[in-house]
């Protein structure tokens, strides 16, 4: 099943469980705006290449649109649609005053020079700047986009509107309006939720030593491995796009991070056995942290998953079919719209700091993030008990509850749909 159908199936299932007003489901099943742009870029060899870019604004019921943008060769409209939709639900799960959006450009960032990436980013801003802005739509990093790309985005936008606008984008470097704690926020938020979930278990069901595999070793995965290792979890496996690394006795995470940063892949580390990328998912462990991309645990491999707990730091890593199968088997899945919401939460903090031109110490960011993640988990847990459903269904119900109230309070005119085509 494709990613967008997957998202719609999750939405429909939860809507049915809570007997949601069908107009709410219908409205949220369509993004408000879809923009497709052509992004012409002068390449280093002098040639001109035109890339296709997207920005989808799903819903602004609860505040300005918010969501990252990614640079991937096979990114497509349906994928961005799914991610934009999930952002509306994610912001509602953690109760931060944003709607949902997402963007992307079809390109291979790994093969582009810094100069080409800068020109691509600036051209993308020129193409979308009329629909973004600190009060309208606030992008952020996602796959293969980083703080440097956010700095270029902010600079180009500020130039176009002729005033310094750090709040147009989050995930910036600290020196140009970034927030302390943003780089590790997605992982940290997921770890807070995981710890809270483990605390709900009876003493007899708790383990002294949890063995963890982390799929994906970028912003979300690397920080997750580092934080969990620091808390005493044993990291037995990691992977990136080139392959996996497994050692049942536990990996030296600092060494893996060092090798990933200096040699480009976790497979360059001599700490364990090297595996093909997909093989890492099927190795023995207690907790599988999914921090790579969508559609990783699917019908083809769901029967080989050995973990008891899945922590979804990536968006949409478990297909609808695999989710149903694993739930029946008793595997606990901490769903993306809750597990990875720490990223957008600290993005919200960054935006608040930009609005005030007043910057918070790291401790303040961490305390505020922890409180929001813990309250969000408790609220999801309450709905899970009330509806006797999975954590994913409860997370959607928790979000619907807030989205429906906003829709009813604002009235039907609040969600006027407007599509923009190239
Ligand atoms: P990133 O670009 O920093 O890292 C992605 C990592 O995944 C890289 O290590 C890459 O090698 C690896 N990867 C790609 N394909 C893989 C495969 N088939 N098998 C194993 N590893 C593979 O991206 P990121 O920001 O860490 O994002 C990862 C996921 O987390 C995405 O789904 C993203 O949408 C989600 N997410 C990120 C944030 C954030 O703040 N960065 C917030 C919420 C959700």
Tab-separated table of C-alpha atoms and ligand atoms in Angstrom:
chain	number	residue	atom	x	y	z
A	1	UNK	CA	0.000	0.000	0.000
A	2	UNK	CA	1.393	3.444	-0.825
A	3	UNK	CA	2.223	5.944	1.871
A	4	UNK	CA	-0.732	8.287	1.326
A	5	UNK	CA	-3.261	5.434	1.208
A	6	UNK	CA	-1.642	4.182	4.381
A	7	UNK	CA	-2.189	7.555	6.092
A	8	UNK	CA	-5.808	7.703	4.912
A	9	UNK	CA	-6.413	4.148	6.185
A	10	UNK	CA	-5.048	5.085	9.614
A	11	UNK	CA	-7.256	8.179	9.657
A	12	UNK	CA	-10.365	6.231	8.608
A	13	UNK	CA	-9.805	3.449	11.132
A	14	UNK	CA	-9.474	5.820	14.080
A	15	UNK	CA	-12.375	7.974	12.891
A	16	UNK	CA	-14.565	4.866	12.896
A	17	UNK	CA	-13.494	3.844	16.407
A	18	UNK	CA	-14.355	7.255	17.891
A	19	UNK	CA	-17.430	7.753	15.635
A	20	UNK	CA	-15.975	11.010	14.303
A	21	UNK	CA	-18.248	13.432	12.446
A	22	UNK	CA	-17.854	12.387	8.797
A	23	UNK	CA	-17.414	16.028	7.680
A	24	UNK	CA	-14.282	16.301	9.812
A	25	UNK	CA	-12.819	13.184	8.225
A	26	UNK	CA	-13.784	14.363	4.741
A	27	UNK	CA	-12.210	17.792	5.255
A	28	UNK	CA	-8.970	16.380	6.653
A	29	UNK	CA	-8.740	13.830	3.816
A	30	UNK	CA	-7.843	16.642	1.379
A	31	UNK	CA	-4.933	19.063	1.643
A	32	UNK	CA	-5.889	22.744	1.451
A	33	UNK	CA	-3.257	23.772	-1.101
A	34	UNK	CA	-0.887	21.998	-3.477
A	35	UNK	CA	1.938	23.853	-5.160
A	36	UNK	CA	4.197	22.280	-7.797
A	37	UNK	CA	7.162	24.362	-8.929
A	38	UNK	CA	9.993	24.106	-11.453
A	39	UNK	CA	13.367	24.953	-9.950
A	40	UNK	CA	16.026	25.803	-12.569
A	41	UNK	CA	19.593	25.538	-11.278
A	42	UNK	CA	22.947	26.330	-12.903
A	43	UNK	CA	25.111	23.284	-12.155
A	44	UNK	CA	28.862	23.405	-11.471
A	45	UNK	CA	29.649	22.115	-14.979
A	46	UNK	CA	27.799	25.063	-16.522
A	47	UNK	CA	24.696	23.119	-17.563
A	48	UNK	CA	21.148	24.090	-16.575
A	49	UNK	CA	19.033	21.512	-14.762
A	50	UNK	CA	15.363	21.930	-13.880
A	51	UNK	CA	14.198	20.181	-10.717
A	52	UNK	CA	10.607	19.579	-9.647
A	53	UNK	CA	9.641	20.922	-6.221
A	54	UNK	CA	6.530	20.729	-4.061
A	55	UNK	CA	4.891	22.420	-1.100
A	56	UNK	CA	1.647	21.007	0.221
A	57	UNK	CA	-0.316	22.858	2.896
A	58	UNK	CA	-2.660	20.370	4.487
A	59	UNK	CA	-4.543	22.230	7.207
A	60	UNK	CA	-4.304	25.529	9.069
A	61	UNK	CA	-7.217	24.832	11.424
A	62	UNK	CA	-5.032	25.071	14.520
A	63	UNK	CA	-2.451	27.619	13.373
A	64	UNK	CA	0.023	28.403	10.577
A	65	UNK	CA	1.129	25.545	8.332
A	66	UNK	CA	4.251	23.770	9.597
A	67	UNK	CA	6.412	21.001	8.191
A	68	UNK	CA	9.822	20.134	6.807
A	69	UNK	CA	11.052	19.743	3.251
A	70	UNK	CA	13.210	16.926	1.868
A	71	UNK	CA	15.656	16.488	-0.996
A	72	UNK	CA	15.269	12.980	-2.457
A	73	UNK	CA	15.533	11.572	-6.013
A	74	UNK	CA	12.198	9.748	-5.908
A	75	UNK	CA	10.138	12.133	-3.792
A	76	UNK	CA	6.610	12.457	-5.219
A	77	UNK	CA	3.397	14.360	-4.646
A	78	UNK	CA	1.612	11.516	-2.830
A	79	UNK	CA	4.523	11.122	-0.404
A	80	UNK	CA	4.463	14.867	0.392
A	81	UNK	CA	0.681	14.720	0.742
A	82	UNK	CA	0.979	11.931	3.315
A	83	UNK	CA	3.695	13.783	5.226
A	84	UNK	CA	1.748	17.077	5.191
A	85	UNK	CA	-1.351	15.293	6.480
A	86	UNK	CA	0.631	13.599	9.247
A	87	UNK	CA	2.000	17.017	10.301
A	88	UNK	CA	-1.515	18.325	11.025
A	89	UNK	CA	-2.151	15.292	13.232
A	90	UNK	CA	1.282	15.462	14.865
A	91	UNK	CA	0.917	19.109	15.898
A	92	UNK	CA	-2.525	18.310	17.275
A	93	UNK	CA	-1.243	15.278	19.254
A	94	UNK	CA	1.265	17.470	21.102
A	95	UNK	CA	-1.128	20.426	21.271
A	96	UNK	CA	1.119	22.996	19.623
A	97	UNK	CA	-0.651	25.758	17.662
A	98	UNK	CA	0.258	24.779	14.119
A	99	UNK	CA	-1.345	23.120	11.140
A	100	UNK	CA	0.436	20.742	8.779
A	101	UNK	CA	2.502	21.111	5.612
A	102	UNK	CA	5.426	19.463	3.836
A	103	UNK	CA	7.671	20.106	0.894
A	104	UNK	CA	10.349	18.519	-1.201
A	105	UNK	CA	12.485	18.606	-4.313
A	106	UNK	CA	13.206	15.660	-6.586
A	107	UNK	CA	17.022	15.655	-6.522
A	108	UNK	CA	19.986	13.606	-5.375
A	109	UNK	CA	21.449	15.827	-2.652
A	110	UNK	CA	24.218	13.308	-1.956
A	111	UNK	CA	25.679	13.932	-5.421
A	112	UNK	CA	25.370	17.731	-5.409
A	113	UNK	CA	28.066	20.201	-4.356
A	114	UNK	CA	27.456	22.786	-1.610
A	115	UNK	CA	27.229	25.477	-4.292
A	116	UNK	CA	24.587	23.539	-6.237
A	117	UNK	CA	22.605	22.870	-3.051
A	118	UNK	CA	22.696	26.550	-2.135
A	119	UNK	CA	21.495	27.623	-5.598
A	120	UNK	CA	18.776	24.938	-5.545
A	121	UNK	CA	17.561	26.077	-2.115
A	122	UNK	CA	17.522	29.772	-3.044
A	123	UNK	CA	15.600	29.044	-6.275
A	124	UNK	CA	13.097	26.923	-4.326
A	125	UNK	CA	12.541	29.843	-1.915
A	126	UNK	CA	11.982	32.179	-4.871
A	127	UNK	CA	9.349	29.748	-6.146
A	128	UNK	CA	7.457	29.297	-2.853
A	129	UNK	CA	8.094	32.523	-0.889
A	130	UNK	CA	4.645	33.961	-1.537
A	131	UNK	CA	2.942	31.141	0.351
A	132	UNK	CA	5.421	30.731	3.247
A	133	UNK	CA	6.290	33.135	6.089
A	134	UNK	CA	6.429	33.213	9.896
A	135	UNK	CA	2.647	33.689	10.150
A	136	UNK	CA	1.718	31.508	7.155
A	137	UNK	CA	3.872	28.441	6.682
A	138	UNK	CA	7.124	27.600	8.449
A	139	UNK	CA	9.359	24.920	6.817
A	140	UNK	CA	12.061	22.902	8.635
A	141	UNK	CA	14.677	20.213	7.906
A	142	UNK	CA	13.777	16.685	6.877
A	143	UNK	CA	15.604	13.989	4.906
A	144	UNK	CA	18.812	15.318	3.309
A	145	UNK	CA	18.087	18.919	4.317
A	146	UNK	CA	20.009	20.340	7.266
A	147	UNK	CA	20.653	23.500	9.301
A	148	UNK	CA	22.861	25.007	6.566
A	149	UNK	CA	20.015	24.636	4.062
A	150	UNK	CA	17.671	26.309	6.581
A	151	UNK	CA	20.149	29.224	6.906
A	152	UNK	CA	20.123	29.717	3.109
A	153	UNK	CA	16.313	29.464	3.112
A	154	UNK	CA	16.018	32.145	5.810
A	155	UNK	CA	18.557	34.405	4.088
A	156	UNK	CA	16.860	34.208	0.687
A	157	UNK	CA	13.395	34.776	2.166
A	158	UNK	CA	14.624	37.776	4.214
A	159	UNK	CA	16.173	39.231	1.056
A	160	UNK	CA	12.953	38.779	-0.930
A	161	UNK	CA	10.714	40.430	1.695
A	162	UNK	CA	13.378	43.005	2.551
A	163	UNK	CA	13.516	42.368	6.322
A	164	UNK	CA	15.250	39.917	8.662
A	165	UNK	CA	12.827	37.040	9.139
A	166	UNK	CA	14.412	34.238	11.187
A	167	UNK	CA	10.956	32.832	12.036
A	168	UNK	CA	10.261	31.789	8.429
A	169	UNK	CA	12.037	28.495	8.961
A	170	UNK	CA	13.153	26.374	11.927
A	171	UNK	CA	16.093	24.047	12.416
A	172	UNK	CA	18.529	26.906	11.719
A	173	UNK	CA	22.094	27.047	13.065
A	174	UNK	CA	22.286	28.627	16.560
A	175	UNK	CA	24.254	31.607	15.167
A	176	UNK	CA	21.332	32.721	12.975
A	177	UNK	CA	18.351	32.187	15.242
A	178	UNK	CA	18.330	28.430	15.876
A	179	UNK	CA	17.297	26.927	19.191
A	180	UNK	CA	19.517	24.972	21.501
A	181	UNK	CA	18.309	21.371	21.609
A	182	UNK	CA	16.688	21.386	18.134
A	183	UNK	CA	19.237	18.983	16.613
A	184	UNK	CA	18.484	16.223	19.116
A	185	UNK	CA	14.807	17.116	19.715
A	186	UNK	CA	13.185	14.420	17.554
A	187	UNK	CA	15.194	11.668	19.202
A	188	UNK	CA	14.914	13.169	22.688
A	189	UNK	CA	11.144	13.519	22.398
A	190	UNK	CA	10.858	9.893	21.255
A	191	UNK	CA	13.003	8.720	24.156
A	192	UNK	CA	10.803	10.597	26.680
A	193	UNK	CA	7.742	8.826	25.267
A	194	UNK	CA	9.495	5.436	25.225
A	195	UNK	CA	10.518	5.858	28.878
A	196	UNK	CA	6.972	6.820	29.832
A	197	UNK	CA	5.617	3.778	28.019
A	198	UNK	CA	8.119	1.473	29.778
A	199	UNK	CA	7.063	3.015	33.102
A	200	UNK	CA	3.484	1.883	32.488
A	201	UNK	CA	4.613	-1.769	32.415
A	202	UNK	CA	4.292	-4.010	35.468
A	203	UNK	CA	7.567	-4.676	37.250
A	204	UNK	CA	7.569	-8.298	35.995
A	205	UNK	CA	7.317	-7.189	32.366
A	206	UNK	CA	10.195	-4.727	32.599
A	207	UNK	CA	13.669	-5.743	31.517
A	208	UNK	CA	16.916	-4.713	33.170
A	209	UNK	CA	18.755	-4.554	29.876
A	210	UNK	CA	16.889	-3.558	26.721
A	211	UNK	CA	18.581	-4.421	23.438
A	212	UNK	CA	17.958	-1.816	20.753
A	213	UNK	CA	18.363	-1.625	16.969
A	214	UNK	CA	18.266	1.769	15.248
A	215	UNK	CA	17.437	1.830	11.539
A	216	UNK	CA	18.656	5.069	9.911
A	217	UNK	CA	21.655	6.974	11.241
A	218	UNK	CA	20.956	10.592	10.353
A	219	UNK	CA	19.611	13.361	12.550
A	220	UNK	CA	16.899	11.287	14.235
A	221	UNK	CA	18.675	7.908	14.404
A	222	UNK	CA	22.146	9.002	15.443
A	223	UNK	CA	20.846	11.106	18.325
A	224	UNK	CA	18.475	8.309	19.376
A	225	UNK	CA	21.333	5.789	19.544
A	226	UNK	CA	23.462	8.271	21.477
A	227	UNK	CA	20.741	9.220	24.003
A	228	UNK	CA	19.567	5.633	24.578
A	229	UNK	CA	23.147	4.398	24.972
A	230	UNK	CA	23.747	7.159	27.528
A	231	UNK	CA	20.695	5.971	29.466
A	232	UNK	CA	22.049	2.424	29.683
A	233	UNK	CA	20.210	0.746	26.787
A	234	UNK	CA	22.383	-1.662	24.772
A	235	UNK	CA	22.545	-0.701	21.098
A	236	UNK	CA	23.024	-3.996	19.238
A	237	UNK	CA	22.422	-2.769	15.694
A	238	UNK	CA	22.397	0.338	13.513
A	239	UNK	CA	22.003	0.970	9.791
A	240	UNK	CA	22.080	3.612	7.079
A	241	UNK	CA	21.316	3.583	3.353
A	242	UNK	CA	24.518	1.614	2.632
A	243	UNK	CA	23.965	-1.205	5.119
A	244	UNK	CA	23.645	-2.428	8.688
A	245	UNK	CA	25.999	-3.216	11.555
A	246	UNK	CA	25.050	-5.803	14.211
A	247	UNK	CA	26.714	-7.020	17.387
A	248	UNK	CA	24.613	-8.994	19.888
A	249	UNK	CA	26.953	-7.936	22.706
A	250	UNK	CA	26.421	-4.238	22.018
A	251	UNK	CA	28.110	-1.605	19.854
A	252	UNK	CA	30.445	1.168	20.950
A	253	UNK	CA	28.060	3.918	19.869
A	254	UNK	CA	30.603	6.751	20.087
A	255	UNK	CA	32.903	4.833	17.736
A	256	UNK	CA	30.052	4.180	15.283
A	257	UNK	CA	29.141	7.902	15.316
A	258	UNK	CA	32.769	8.836	14.712
A	259	UNK	CA	33.088	6.401	11.784
A	260	UNK	CA	29.767	7.509	10.277
A	261	UNK	CA	30.903	11.159	10.419
A	262	UNK	CA	34.415	10.597	9.095
A	263	UNK	CA	33.981	7.652	6.708
A	264	UNK	CA	30.386	8.214	5.555
A	265	UNK	CA	28.672	5.006	6.672
A	266	UNK	CA	28.106	2.844	9.762
A	267	UNK	CA	29.291	-0.092	7.655
A	268	UNK	CA	32.822	1.397	7.769
A	269	UNK	CA	32.942	0.632	11.498
A	270	UNK	CA	34.682	-2.583	12.599
A	271	UNK	CA	32.466	-2.978	15.672
A	272	UNK	CA	30.186	-5.740	14.373
A	273	UNK	CA	28.903	-7.812	11.487
A	274	UNK	CA	27.938	-5.936	8.303
A	275	UNK	CA	24.488	-6.593	6.841
A	276	UNK	CA	22.393	-5.471	3.876
A	277	UNK	CA	20.209	-2.422	4.745
A	278	UNK	CA	16.908	-4.353	5.085
A	279	UNK	CA	18.461	-7.230	7.078
A	280	UNK	CA	18.953	-5.097	10.190
A	281	UNK	CA	15.181	-4.977	10.771
A	282	UNK	CA	15.020	-8.750	11.221
A	283	UNK	CA	17.800	-9.137	13.816
A	284	UNK	CA	16.996	-10.030	17.447
A	285	UNK	CA	16.288	-7.078	19.763
A	286	UNK	CA	13.689	-5.769	22.240
A	287	UNK	CA	13.216	-2.310	20.776
A	288	UNK	CA	13.404	-1.400	17.087
A	289	UNK	CA	13.832	2.317	16.481
A	290	UNK	CA	12.697	3.167	12.946
A	291	UNK	CA	14.529	6.360	11.991
A	292	UNK	CA	15.086	6.057	8.230
A	293	UNK	CA	12.017	6.607	6.078
A	294	UNK	CA	8.493	5.462	5.222
A	295	UNK	CA	7.381	1.926	4.321
A	296	UNK	CA	10.171	-0.059	5.971
A	297	UNK	CA	8.163	-2.592	7.997
A	298	UNK	CA	5.805	-3.991	5.379
A	299	UNK	CA	3.918	-7.151	4.402
A	300	UNK	CA	7.106	-8.767	3.012
A	301	UNK	CA	9.094	-8.558	6.256
A	302	UNK	CA	6.514	-8.126	9.057
A	303	UNK	CA	6.650	-11.812	10.019
A	304	UNK	CA	10.415	-11.576	10.572
A	305	UNK	CA	10.351	-8.656	12.997
A	306	UNK	CA	11.610	-9.875	16.375
A	307	UNK	CA	11.272	-6.703	18.469
A	308	UNK	CA	8.534	-6.320	21.105
A	309	UNK	CA	8.446	-2.541	20.770
A	310	UNK	CA	8.706	-0.324	17.657
A	311	UNK	CA	9.556	3.357	18.152
A	312	UNK	CA	8.670	5.285	14.978
A	313	UNK	CA	11.004	8.262	14.727
A	314	UNK	CA	10.600	8.196	10.944
A	315	UNK	CA	7.307	9.200	9.354
A	316	UNK	CA	5.163	6.309	8.155
A	317	UNK	CA	7.778	3.526	8.556
A	318	UNK	CA	5.150	0.831	9.218
A	319	UNK	CA	2.592	-0.015	6.536
A	320	UNK	CA	-1.089	-0.357	7.421
A	321	UNK	CA	-0.998	-4.150	6.889
A	322	UNK	CA	2.147	-4.624	8.962
A	323	UNK	CA	0.674	-2.441	11.707
A	324	UNK	CA	-2.453	-4.617	11.892
A	325	UNK	CA	-0.396	-7.827	11.885
A	326	UNK	CA	2.064	-6.684	14.560
A	327	UNK	CA	-0.681	-5.301	16.777
A	328	UNK	CA	-2.448	-8.667	16.720
A	329	UNK	CA	0.841	-10.303	17.642
A	330	UNK	CA	1.122	-8.047	20.687
A	331	UNK	CA	3.979	-5.870	19.422
A	332	UNK	CA	3.673	-2.342	20.806
A	333	UNK	CA	4.106	0.395	18.208
A	334	UNK	CA	4.777	3.904	19.475
A	335	UNK	CA	3.411	5.782	16.455
A	336	UNK	CA	5.189	8.441	14.420
A	337	UNK	CA	2.712	11.248	15.108
A	338	UNK	CA	3.555	10.912	18.806
A	339	UNK	CA	7.065	9.409	18.805
A	340	UNK	CA	8.748	11.955	16.513
A	341	UNK	CA	6.757	15.035	17.551
A	342	UNK	CA	9.666	16.311	19.662
A	343	UNK	CA	11.167	17.765	16.469
A	344	UNK	CA	8.233	20.008	15.644
A	345	UNK	CA	7.816	20.857	19.327
A	346	UNK	CA	11.322	22.330	19.576
A	347	UNK	CA	10.779	23.935	16.154
A	348	UNK	CA	7.833	25.685	17.805
A	349	UNK	CA	10.153	26.786	20.647
A	350	UNK	CA	12.621	28.105	18.062
A	351	UNK	CA	9.860	30.085	16.342
A	352	UNK	CA	8.727	31.517	19.692
A	353	UNK	CA	12.303	32.569	20.488
A	354	UNK	CA	12.591	34.204	17.038
A	355	UNK	CA	9.327	36.134	17.608
A	356	UNK	CA	10.671	37.440	20.938
A	357	UNK	CA	14.348	37.789	19.906
A	358	UNK	CA	15.029	36.189	23.284
A	359	UNK	CA	16.858	32.873	23.480
A	360	UNK	CA	16.388	30.153	26.083
A	361	UNK	CA	19.083	28.050	27.768
A	362	UNK	CA	19.227	24.351	26.820
A	363	UNK	CA	17.853	23.299	30.206
A	364	UNK	CA	14.681	25.333	29.621
A	365	UNK	CA	14.185	23.737	26.177
A	366	UNK	CA	14.614	20.255	27.646
A	367	UNK	CA	12.227	20.838	30.570
A	368	UNK	CA	9.537	22.271	28.281
A	369	UNK	CA	9.984	19.469	25.718
A	370	UNK	CA	9.770	16.802	28.414
A	371	UNK	CA	6.582	18.283	29.846
A	372	UNK	CA	4.863	18.415	26.426
A	373	UNK	CA	5.925	14.876	25.463
A	374	UNK	CA	4.838	13.462	28.819
A	375	UNK	CA	1.468	15.230	28.760
A	376	UNK	CA	0.898	14.087	25.166
A	377	UNK	CA	1.735	10.484	26.022
A	378	UNK	CA	-0.581	10.590	29.062
A	379	UNK	CA	-3.419	11.958	26.898
A	380	UNK	CA	-2.890	9.266	24.244
A	381	UNK	CA	-2.724	6.634	26.984
A	382	UNK	CA	-6.056	7.876	28.381
A	383	UNK	CA	-7.719	7.560	24.946
A	384	UNK	CA	-6.137	4.138	24.458
A	385	UNK	CA	-7.765	2.885	27.662
A	386	UNK	CA	-11.078	4.581	26.889
A	387	UNK	CA	-11.380	3.122	23.386
A	388	UNK	CA	-9.416	-0.117	24.035
A	389	UNK	CA	-7.411	0.445	20.882
A	390	UNK	CA	-3.784	0.559	19.713
A	391	UNK	CA	-1.482	3.460	20.559
A	392	UNK	CA	-1.583	4.640	16.935
A	393	UNK	CA	-5.393	4.702	16.912
A	394	UNK	CA	-5.381	6.535	20.260
A	395	UNK	CA	-2.876	9.096	18.952
A	396	UNK	CA	-5.124	9.800	15.941
A	397	UNK	CA	-8.137	10.055	18.267
A	398	UNK	CA	-6.241	12.487	20.497
A	399	UNK	CA	-5.462	14.629	17.437
A	400	UNK	CA	-8.992	14.411	16.005
A	401	UNK	CA	-10.382	15.559	19.325
A	402	UNK	CA	-8.443	18.841	19.044
A	403	UNK	CA	-8.901	19.244	15.270
A	404	UNK	CA	-12.655	18.684	15.463
A	405	UNK	CA	-13.063	21.245	18.253
A	406	UNK	CA	-11.062	23.807	16.244
A	407	UNK	CA	-13.140	23.136	13.135
A	408	UNK	CA	-16.461	23.454	14.942
A	409	UNK	CA	-15.403	26.611	16.796
A	410	UNK	CA	-14.104	28.313	13.662
A	411	UNK	CA	-17.104	27.294	11.524
A	412	UNK	CA	-17.208	25.649	8.126
A	413	UNK	CA	-15.683	28.679	6.332
A	414	UNK	CA	-12.449	28.172	8.245
A	415	UNK	CA	-11.237	25.412	6.033
A	416	UNK	CA	-11.763	26.796	2.561
A	417	UNK	CA	-9.829	24.736	0.077
A	418	UNK	CA	-7.811	26.322	-2.667
A	419	UNK	CA	-5.600	24.390	-5.031
A	420	UNK	CA	-2.760	26.005	-6.919
A	421	UNK	CA	-1.343	24.235	-9.932
A	422	UNK	CA	1.707	24.989	-11.945
B	1	LIG	P1	18.577	12.346	7.630
B	1	LIG	O1	18.677	12.695	6.220
B	1	LIG	O2	19.359	13.132	8.620
B	1	LIG	O3	18.959	10.788	7.851
B	1	LIG	C1	18.337	9.758	7.169
B	1	LIG	C2	19.112	8.494	7.484
B	1	LIG	O4	18.413	7.360	6.981
B	1	LIG	C3	20.508	8.461	6.856
B	1	LIG	O5	21.421	7.911	7.783
B	1	LIG	C4	20.329	7.515	5.675
B	1	LIG	O6	21.547	6.886	5.320
B	1	LIG	C5	19.337	6.549	6.271
B	1	LIG	N1	18.630	5.727	5.296
B	1	LIG	C6	18.064	6.104	4.137
B	1	LIG	N2	17.540	5.024	3.536
B	1	LIG	C7	17.758	3.966	4.353
B	1	LIG	C8	17.463	2.585	4.301
B	1	LIG	N3	16.811	2.064	3.282
B	1	LIG	N4	17.841	1.798	5.340
B	1	LIG	C9	18.510	2.316	6.390
B	1	LIG	N5	18.809	3.608	6.491
B	1	LIG	C10	18.451	4.417	5.490
B	1	LIG	O7	17.022	12.370	7.981
B	1	LIG	P2	16.326	12.551	9.390
B	1	LIG	O8	16.041	13.982	9.577
B	1	LIG	O9	17.045	11.786	10.447
B	1	LIG	O10	14.935	11.844	9.069
B	1	LIG	C11	14.728	10.450	9.198
B	1	LIG	C12	13.248	10.183	9.334
B	1	LIG	O11	12.769	10.889	10.495
B	1	LIG	C13	12.398	10.683	8.160
B	1	LIG	O12	11.286	9.833	8.002
B	1	LIG	C14	11.919	12.041	8.645
B	1	LIG	O13	10.734	12.443	7.998
B	1	LIG	C15	11.699	11.721	10.122
B	1	LIG	N6	11.652	12.891	10.999
B	1	LIG	C16	12.760	13.698	11.132
B	1	LIG	C17	12.668	14.807	11.959
B	1	LIG	C18	13.850	15.711	12.180
B	1	LIG	O14	13.747	16.603	13.046
B	1	LIG	N7	14.952	15.552	11.504
B	1	LIG	C19	11.479	15.086	12.657
B	1	LIG	C20	10.398	14.221	12.519
B	1	LIG	C21	10.499	13.119	11.686
